mmCIF file of C-alpha atoms in Angstrom:
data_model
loop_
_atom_site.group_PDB
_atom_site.id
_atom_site.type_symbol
_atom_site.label_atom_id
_atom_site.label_comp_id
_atom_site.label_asym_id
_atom_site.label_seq_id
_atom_site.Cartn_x
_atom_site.Cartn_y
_atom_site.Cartn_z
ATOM 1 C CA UNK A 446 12.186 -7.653 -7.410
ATOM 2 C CA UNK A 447 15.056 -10.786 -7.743
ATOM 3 C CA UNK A 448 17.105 -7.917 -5.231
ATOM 4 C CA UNK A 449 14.227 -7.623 -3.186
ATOM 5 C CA UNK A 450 14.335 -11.352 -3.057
ATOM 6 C CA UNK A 451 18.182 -11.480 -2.476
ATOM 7 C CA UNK A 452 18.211 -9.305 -0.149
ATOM 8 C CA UNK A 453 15.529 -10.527 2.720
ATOM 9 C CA UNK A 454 16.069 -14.340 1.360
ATOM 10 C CA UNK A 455 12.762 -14.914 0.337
ATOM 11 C CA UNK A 456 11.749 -16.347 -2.611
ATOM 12 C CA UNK A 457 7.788 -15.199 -2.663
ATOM 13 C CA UNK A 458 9.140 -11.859 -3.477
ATOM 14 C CA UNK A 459 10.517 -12.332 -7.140
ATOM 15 C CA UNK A 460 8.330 -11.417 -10.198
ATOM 16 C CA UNK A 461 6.997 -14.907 -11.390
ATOM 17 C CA UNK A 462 5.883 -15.963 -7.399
ATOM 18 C CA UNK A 463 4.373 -12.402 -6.665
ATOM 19 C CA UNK A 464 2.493 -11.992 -10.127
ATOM 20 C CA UNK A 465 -0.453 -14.670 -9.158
ATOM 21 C CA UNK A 466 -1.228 -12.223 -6.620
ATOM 22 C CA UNK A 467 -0.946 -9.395 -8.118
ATOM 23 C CA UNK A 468 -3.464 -10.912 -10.787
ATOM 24 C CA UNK A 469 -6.416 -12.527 -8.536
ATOM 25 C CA UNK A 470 -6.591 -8.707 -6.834
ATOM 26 C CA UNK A 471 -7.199 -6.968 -9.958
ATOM 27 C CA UNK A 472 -10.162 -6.448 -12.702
ATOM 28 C CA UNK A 473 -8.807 -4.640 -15.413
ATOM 29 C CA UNK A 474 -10.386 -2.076 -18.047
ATOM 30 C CA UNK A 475 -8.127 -1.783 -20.932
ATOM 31 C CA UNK A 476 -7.707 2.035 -22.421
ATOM 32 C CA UNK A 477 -10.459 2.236 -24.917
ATOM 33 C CA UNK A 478 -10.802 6.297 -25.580
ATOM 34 C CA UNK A 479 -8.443 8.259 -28.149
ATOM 35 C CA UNK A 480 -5.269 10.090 -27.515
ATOM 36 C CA UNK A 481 -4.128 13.268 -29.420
ATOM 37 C CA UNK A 482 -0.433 13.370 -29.930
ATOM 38 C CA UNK A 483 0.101 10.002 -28.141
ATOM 39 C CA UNK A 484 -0.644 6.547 -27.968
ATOM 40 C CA UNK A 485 -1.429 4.275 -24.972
ATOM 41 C CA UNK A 486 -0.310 0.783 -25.365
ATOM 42 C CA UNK A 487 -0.534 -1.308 -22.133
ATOM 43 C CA UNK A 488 0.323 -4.949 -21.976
ATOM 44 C CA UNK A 489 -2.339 -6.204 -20.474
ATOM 45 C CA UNK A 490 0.031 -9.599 -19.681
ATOM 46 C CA UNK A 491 -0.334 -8.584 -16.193
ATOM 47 C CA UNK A 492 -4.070 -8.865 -16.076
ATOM 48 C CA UNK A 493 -6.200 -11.819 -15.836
ATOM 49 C CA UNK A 494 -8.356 -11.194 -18.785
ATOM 50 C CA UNK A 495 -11.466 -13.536 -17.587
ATOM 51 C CA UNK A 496 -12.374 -15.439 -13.982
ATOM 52 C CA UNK A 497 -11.275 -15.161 -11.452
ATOM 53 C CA UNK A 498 -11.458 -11.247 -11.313
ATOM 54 C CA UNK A 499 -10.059 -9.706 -8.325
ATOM 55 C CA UNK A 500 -12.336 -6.664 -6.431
ATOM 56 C CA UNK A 501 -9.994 -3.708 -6.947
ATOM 57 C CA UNK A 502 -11.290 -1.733 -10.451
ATOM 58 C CA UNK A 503 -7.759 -1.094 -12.179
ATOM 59 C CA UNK A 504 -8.172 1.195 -15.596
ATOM 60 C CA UNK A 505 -7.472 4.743 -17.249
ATOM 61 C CA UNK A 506 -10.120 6.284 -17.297
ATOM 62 C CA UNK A 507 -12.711 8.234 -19.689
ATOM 63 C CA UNK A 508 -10.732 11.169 -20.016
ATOM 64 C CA UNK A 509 -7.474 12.346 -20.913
ATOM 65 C CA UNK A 510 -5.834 15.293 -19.730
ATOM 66 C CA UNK A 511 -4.659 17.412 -23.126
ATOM 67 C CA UNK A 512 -1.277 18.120 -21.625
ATOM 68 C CA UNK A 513 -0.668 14.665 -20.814
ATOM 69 C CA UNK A 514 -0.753 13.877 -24.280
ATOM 70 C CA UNK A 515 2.336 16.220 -24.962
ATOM 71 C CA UNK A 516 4.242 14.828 -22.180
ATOM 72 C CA UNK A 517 4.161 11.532 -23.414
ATOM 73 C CA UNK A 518 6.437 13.099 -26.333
ATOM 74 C CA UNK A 519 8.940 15.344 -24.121
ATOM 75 C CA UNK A 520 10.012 12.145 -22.320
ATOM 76 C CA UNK A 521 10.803 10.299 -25.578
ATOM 77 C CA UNK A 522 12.819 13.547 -26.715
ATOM 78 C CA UNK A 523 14.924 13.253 -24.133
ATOM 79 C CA UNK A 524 15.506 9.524 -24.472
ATOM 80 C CA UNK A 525 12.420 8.066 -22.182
ATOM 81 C CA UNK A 526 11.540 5.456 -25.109
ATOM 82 C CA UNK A 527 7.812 4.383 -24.630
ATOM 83 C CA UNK A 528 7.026 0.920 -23.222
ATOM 84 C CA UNK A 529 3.900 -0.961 -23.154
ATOM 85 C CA UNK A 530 2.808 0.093 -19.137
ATOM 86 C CA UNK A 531 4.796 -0.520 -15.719
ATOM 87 C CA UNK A 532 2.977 -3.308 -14.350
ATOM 88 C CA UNK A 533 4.504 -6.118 -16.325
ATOM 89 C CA UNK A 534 7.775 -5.786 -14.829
ATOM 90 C CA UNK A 535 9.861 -3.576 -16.936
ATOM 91 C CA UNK A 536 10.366 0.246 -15.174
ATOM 92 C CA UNK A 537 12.846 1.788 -17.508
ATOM 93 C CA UNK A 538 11.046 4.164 -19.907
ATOM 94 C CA UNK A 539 8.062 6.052 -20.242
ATOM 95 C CA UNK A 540 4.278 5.166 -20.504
ATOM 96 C CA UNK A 541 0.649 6.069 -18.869
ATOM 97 C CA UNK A 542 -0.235 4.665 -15.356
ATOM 98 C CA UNK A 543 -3.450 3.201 -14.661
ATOM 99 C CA UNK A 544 -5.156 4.492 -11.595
ATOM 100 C CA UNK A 545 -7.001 2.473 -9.426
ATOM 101 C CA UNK A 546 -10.229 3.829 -11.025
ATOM 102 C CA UNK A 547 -13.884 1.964 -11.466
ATOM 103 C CA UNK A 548 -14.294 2.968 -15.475
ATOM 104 C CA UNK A 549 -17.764 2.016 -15.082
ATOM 105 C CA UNK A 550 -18.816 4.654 -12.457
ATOM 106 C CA UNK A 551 -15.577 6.774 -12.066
ATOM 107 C CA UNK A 552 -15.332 6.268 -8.737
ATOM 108 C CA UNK A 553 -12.155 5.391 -6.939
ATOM 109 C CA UNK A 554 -11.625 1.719 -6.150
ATOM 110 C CA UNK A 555 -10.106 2.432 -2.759
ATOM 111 C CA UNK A 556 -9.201 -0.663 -0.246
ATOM 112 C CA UNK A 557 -12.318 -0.325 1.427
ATOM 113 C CA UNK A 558 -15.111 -0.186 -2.046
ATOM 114 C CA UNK A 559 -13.095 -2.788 -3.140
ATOM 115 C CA UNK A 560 -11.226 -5.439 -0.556
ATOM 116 C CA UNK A 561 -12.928 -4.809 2.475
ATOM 117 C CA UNK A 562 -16.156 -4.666 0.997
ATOM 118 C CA UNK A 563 -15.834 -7.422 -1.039
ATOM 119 C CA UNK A 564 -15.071 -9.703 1.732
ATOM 120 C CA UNK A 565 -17.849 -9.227 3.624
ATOM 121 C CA UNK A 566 -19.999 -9.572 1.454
ATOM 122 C CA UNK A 567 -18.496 -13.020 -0.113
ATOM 123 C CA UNK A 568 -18.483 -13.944 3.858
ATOM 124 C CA UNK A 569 -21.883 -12.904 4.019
ATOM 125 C CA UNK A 570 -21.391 -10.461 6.825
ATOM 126 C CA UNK A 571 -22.034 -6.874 7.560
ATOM 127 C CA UNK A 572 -19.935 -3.983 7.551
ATOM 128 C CA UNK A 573 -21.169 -2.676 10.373
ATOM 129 C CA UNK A 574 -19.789 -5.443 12.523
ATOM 130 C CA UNK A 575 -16.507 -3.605 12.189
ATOM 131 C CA UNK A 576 -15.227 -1.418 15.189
ATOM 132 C CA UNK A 577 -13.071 1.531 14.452
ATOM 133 C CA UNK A 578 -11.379 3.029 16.814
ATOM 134 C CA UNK A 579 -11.648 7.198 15.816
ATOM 135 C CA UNK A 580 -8.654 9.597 17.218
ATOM 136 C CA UNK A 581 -6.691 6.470 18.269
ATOM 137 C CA UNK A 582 -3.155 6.476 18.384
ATOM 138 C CA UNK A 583 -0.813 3.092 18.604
ATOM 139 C CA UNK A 584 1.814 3.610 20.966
ATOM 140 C CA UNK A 585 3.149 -0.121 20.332
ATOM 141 C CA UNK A 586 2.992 -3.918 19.863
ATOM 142 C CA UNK A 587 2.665 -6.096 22.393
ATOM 143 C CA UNK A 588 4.367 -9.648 22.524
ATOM 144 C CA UNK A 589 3.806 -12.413 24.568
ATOM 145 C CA UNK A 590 6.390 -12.372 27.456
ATOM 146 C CA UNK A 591 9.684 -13.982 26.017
ATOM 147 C CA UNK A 592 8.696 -14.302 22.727
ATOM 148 C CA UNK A 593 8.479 -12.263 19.537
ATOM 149 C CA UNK A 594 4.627 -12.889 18.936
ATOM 150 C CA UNK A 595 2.362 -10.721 18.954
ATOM 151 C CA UNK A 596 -0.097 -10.537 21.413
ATOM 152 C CA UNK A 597 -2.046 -6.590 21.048
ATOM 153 C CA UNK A 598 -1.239 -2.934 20.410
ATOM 154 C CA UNK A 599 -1.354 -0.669 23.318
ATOM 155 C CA UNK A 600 -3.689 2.525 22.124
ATOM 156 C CA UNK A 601 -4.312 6.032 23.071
ATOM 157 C CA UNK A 602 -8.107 7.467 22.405
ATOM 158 C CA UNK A 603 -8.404 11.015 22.827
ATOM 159 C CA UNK A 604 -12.455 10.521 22.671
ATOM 160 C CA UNK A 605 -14.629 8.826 24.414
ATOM 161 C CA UNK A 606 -13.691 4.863 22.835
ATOM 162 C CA UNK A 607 -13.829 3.131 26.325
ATOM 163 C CA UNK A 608 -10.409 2.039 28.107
ATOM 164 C CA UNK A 609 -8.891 0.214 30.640
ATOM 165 C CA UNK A 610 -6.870 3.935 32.387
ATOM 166 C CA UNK A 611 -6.569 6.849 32.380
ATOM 167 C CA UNK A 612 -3.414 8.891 31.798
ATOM 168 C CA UNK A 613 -2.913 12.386 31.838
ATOM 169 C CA UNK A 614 -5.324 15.284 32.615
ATOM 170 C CA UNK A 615 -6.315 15.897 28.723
ATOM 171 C CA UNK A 616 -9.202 13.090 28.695
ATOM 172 C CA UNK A 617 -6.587 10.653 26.832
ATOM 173 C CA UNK A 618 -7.381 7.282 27.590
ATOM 174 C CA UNK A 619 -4.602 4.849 27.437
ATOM 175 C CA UNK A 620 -5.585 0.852 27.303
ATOM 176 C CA UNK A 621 -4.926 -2.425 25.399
ATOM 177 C CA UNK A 622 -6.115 -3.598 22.350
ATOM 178 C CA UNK A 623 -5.577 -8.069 22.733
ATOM 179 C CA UNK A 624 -5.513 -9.577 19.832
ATOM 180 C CA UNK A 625 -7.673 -13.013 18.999
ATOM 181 C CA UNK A 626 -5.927 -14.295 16.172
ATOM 182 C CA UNK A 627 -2.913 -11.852 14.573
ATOM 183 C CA UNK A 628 -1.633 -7.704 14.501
ATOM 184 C CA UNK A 629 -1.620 -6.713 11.165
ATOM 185 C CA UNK A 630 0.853 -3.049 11.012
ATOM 186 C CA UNK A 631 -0.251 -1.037 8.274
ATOM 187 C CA UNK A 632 0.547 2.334 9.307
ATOM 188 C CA UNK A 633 2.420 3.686 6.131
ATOM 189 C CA UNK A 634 5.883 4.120 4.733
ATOM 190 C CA UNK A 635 7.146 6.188 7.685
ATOM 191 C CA UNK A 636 4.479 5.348 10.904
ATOM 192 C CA UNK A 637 4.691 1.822 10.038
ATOM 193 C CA UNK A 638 8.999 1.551 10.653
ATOM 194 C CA UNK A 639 8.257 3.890 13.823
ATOM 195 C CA UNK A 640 5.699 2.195 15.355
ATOM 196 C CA UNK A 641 7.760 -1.388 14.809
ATOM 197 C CA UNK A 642 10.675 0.505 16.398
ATOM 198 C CA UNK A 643 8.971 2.143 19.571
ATOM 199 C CA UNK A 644 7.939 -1.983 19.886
ATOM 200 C CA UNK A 645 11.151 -3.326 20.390
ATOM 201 C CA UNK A 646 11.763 -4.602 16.739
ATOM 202 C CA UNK A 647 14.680 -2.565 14.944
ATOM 203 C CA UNK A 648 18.528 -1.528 14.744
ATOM 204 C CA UNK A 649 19.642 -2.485 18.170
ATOM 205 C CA UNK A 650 22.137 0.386 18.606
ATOM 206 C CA UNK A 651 19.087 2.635 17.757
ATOM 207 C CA UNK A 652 17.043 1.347 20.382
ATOM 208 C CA UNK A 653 19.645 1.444 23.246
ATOM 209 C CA UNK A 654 19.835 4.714 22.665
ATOM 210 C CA UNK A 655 16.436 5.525 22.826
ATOM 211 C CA UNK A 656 16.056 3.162 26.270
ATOM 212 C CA UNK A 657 13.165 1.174 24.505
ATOM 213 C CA UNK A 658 13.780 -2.826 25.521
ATOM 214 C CA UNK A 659 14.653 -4.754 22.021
ATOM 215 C CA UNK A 660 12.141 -7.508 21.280
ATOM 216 C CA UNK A 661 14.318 -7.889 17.670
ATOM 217 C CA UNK A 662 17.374 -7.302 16.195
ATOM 218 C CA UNK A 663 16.499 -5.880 12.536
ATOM 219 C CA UNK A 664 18.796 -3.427 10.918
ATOM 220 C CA UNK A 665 16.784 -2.484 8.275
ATOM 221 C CA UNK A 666 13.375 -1.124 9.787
ATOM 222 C CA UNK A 667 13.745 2.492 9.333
ATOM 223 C CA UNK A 668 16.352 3.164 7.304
ATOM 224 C CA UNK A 669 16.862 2.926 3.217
ATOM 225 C CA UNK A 670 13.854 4.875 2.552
ATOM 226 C CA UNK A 671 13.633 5.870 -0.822
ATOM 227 C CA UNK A 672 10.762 8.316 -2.286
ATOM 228 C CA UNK A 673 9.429 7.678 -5.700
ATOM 229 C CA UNK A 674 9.799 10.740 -8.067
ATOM 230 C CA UNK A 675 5.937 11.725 -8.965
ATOM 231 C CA UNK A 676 4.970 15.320 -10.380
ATOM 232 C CA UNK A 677 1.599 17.001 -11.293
ATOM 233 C CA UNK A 678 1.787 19.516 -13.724
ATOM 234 C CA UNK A 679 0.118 23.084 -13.326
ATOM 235 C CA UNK A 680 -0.760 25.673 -16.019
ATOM 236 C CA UNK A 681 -3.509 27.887 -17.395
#
């Protein structure tokens, strides 16, 4: 994270500034059920361990898949030593991952059980006073003229979510979202570079080439994607 850091010049990135946050999001359920063949030990460092408790559930589980178990060895035979967990910091090595997993209920803590929910209720508003916006594209961001702020996202609905035009003969209804206060982009790890880029914001050459007007000069949206290596296992 100090590269992370380094790199953009910002100091809220590195580990001791970004752990507070990590923290207040989090209530966390310790492993507390028996492994055969292995042993899960988690620093819980990361963790508050009492108030304030943050909405998203954070634990392992009540059961353990048996083949699991037997994985934890093959990493350590081929020189994966175990560590204590991946969430205080340290990546090299091998240990369980907690899933974002109520241990209570075994439901999944998603964003929306957890965060969303969570803040409307300590608001003390409902739910149901949020409009989505079903088989809604973004096109892109809107700025205020001459500046980089901005301002709305222009949308396409292919059902019947009112609009200001229409475009096309397919029923698509192209119109403008304005925004009150802020856009917040969360569109994933590849929408969320192309959508920024179709706005104006992005390698400059890029852009040219692709006629779309540059709003801001930023190298690095869309490139240095890197994929995290992640594998189920399947057997009978």
């Amino acid at each position: 994270m100090q590269k992370w850091a380094d790199e953009v010049d910002d100091e809220s990135y590195t580990w001791p500034n970004f752990l507070p946050y990590f923290k207040k999001s989090v209530t966390y359920s310790p492993p507390n059920i028996t492994y055969a063949n292995s042993t899960n030990s988690q620093d819980p460092g990361a963790f508050n361990s009492r108030p304030p408790l943050g909405p998203l559930q954070v634990s392992f589980g009540r059961y353990e898949d048996p083949f699991g178990t037997w994985a934890q060895r093959a990493f350590q035979a081929i020189g994966q030593a175990a560590i204590r967990g991946f969430q205080a910091g340290k990546l090299l090595g091998s240990a369980y991952v907690p899933f974002t997993e109520d241990f209570v209920s075994g439901f999944r803590s998603s964003s929306y059980s957890s965060f969303f929910l969570d803040t409307f209720a300590a608001r003390g508003k409902n739910p149901s006073l949020l409009r989505v916006y079903n088989n809604t594209l973004a096109r892109r961001v809107l700025f205020k003229p001459g500046t980089n702020i901005a301002s709305g996202v222009l949308v396409s609905s292919s059902s019947s979510t009112p609009g200001s035009s229409s475009s096309g003969g397919n029923n698509n209804r192209t119109y403008t979202l304005r925004a009150r206060k802020e856009v917040i982009l969360s569109a994933g790890a590849f929408q969320s570079p192309q959508l920024l880029m179709v706005s104006g914001i992005g390698p400059r050459d890029t852009l040219r080439r692709h006629n779309i007007p540059l709003i801001k000069h930023l190298r690095g949206v869309g490139q240095n994607l890197q994929d995290q290596i992640f594998f189920g296992t399947t057997y009978r």
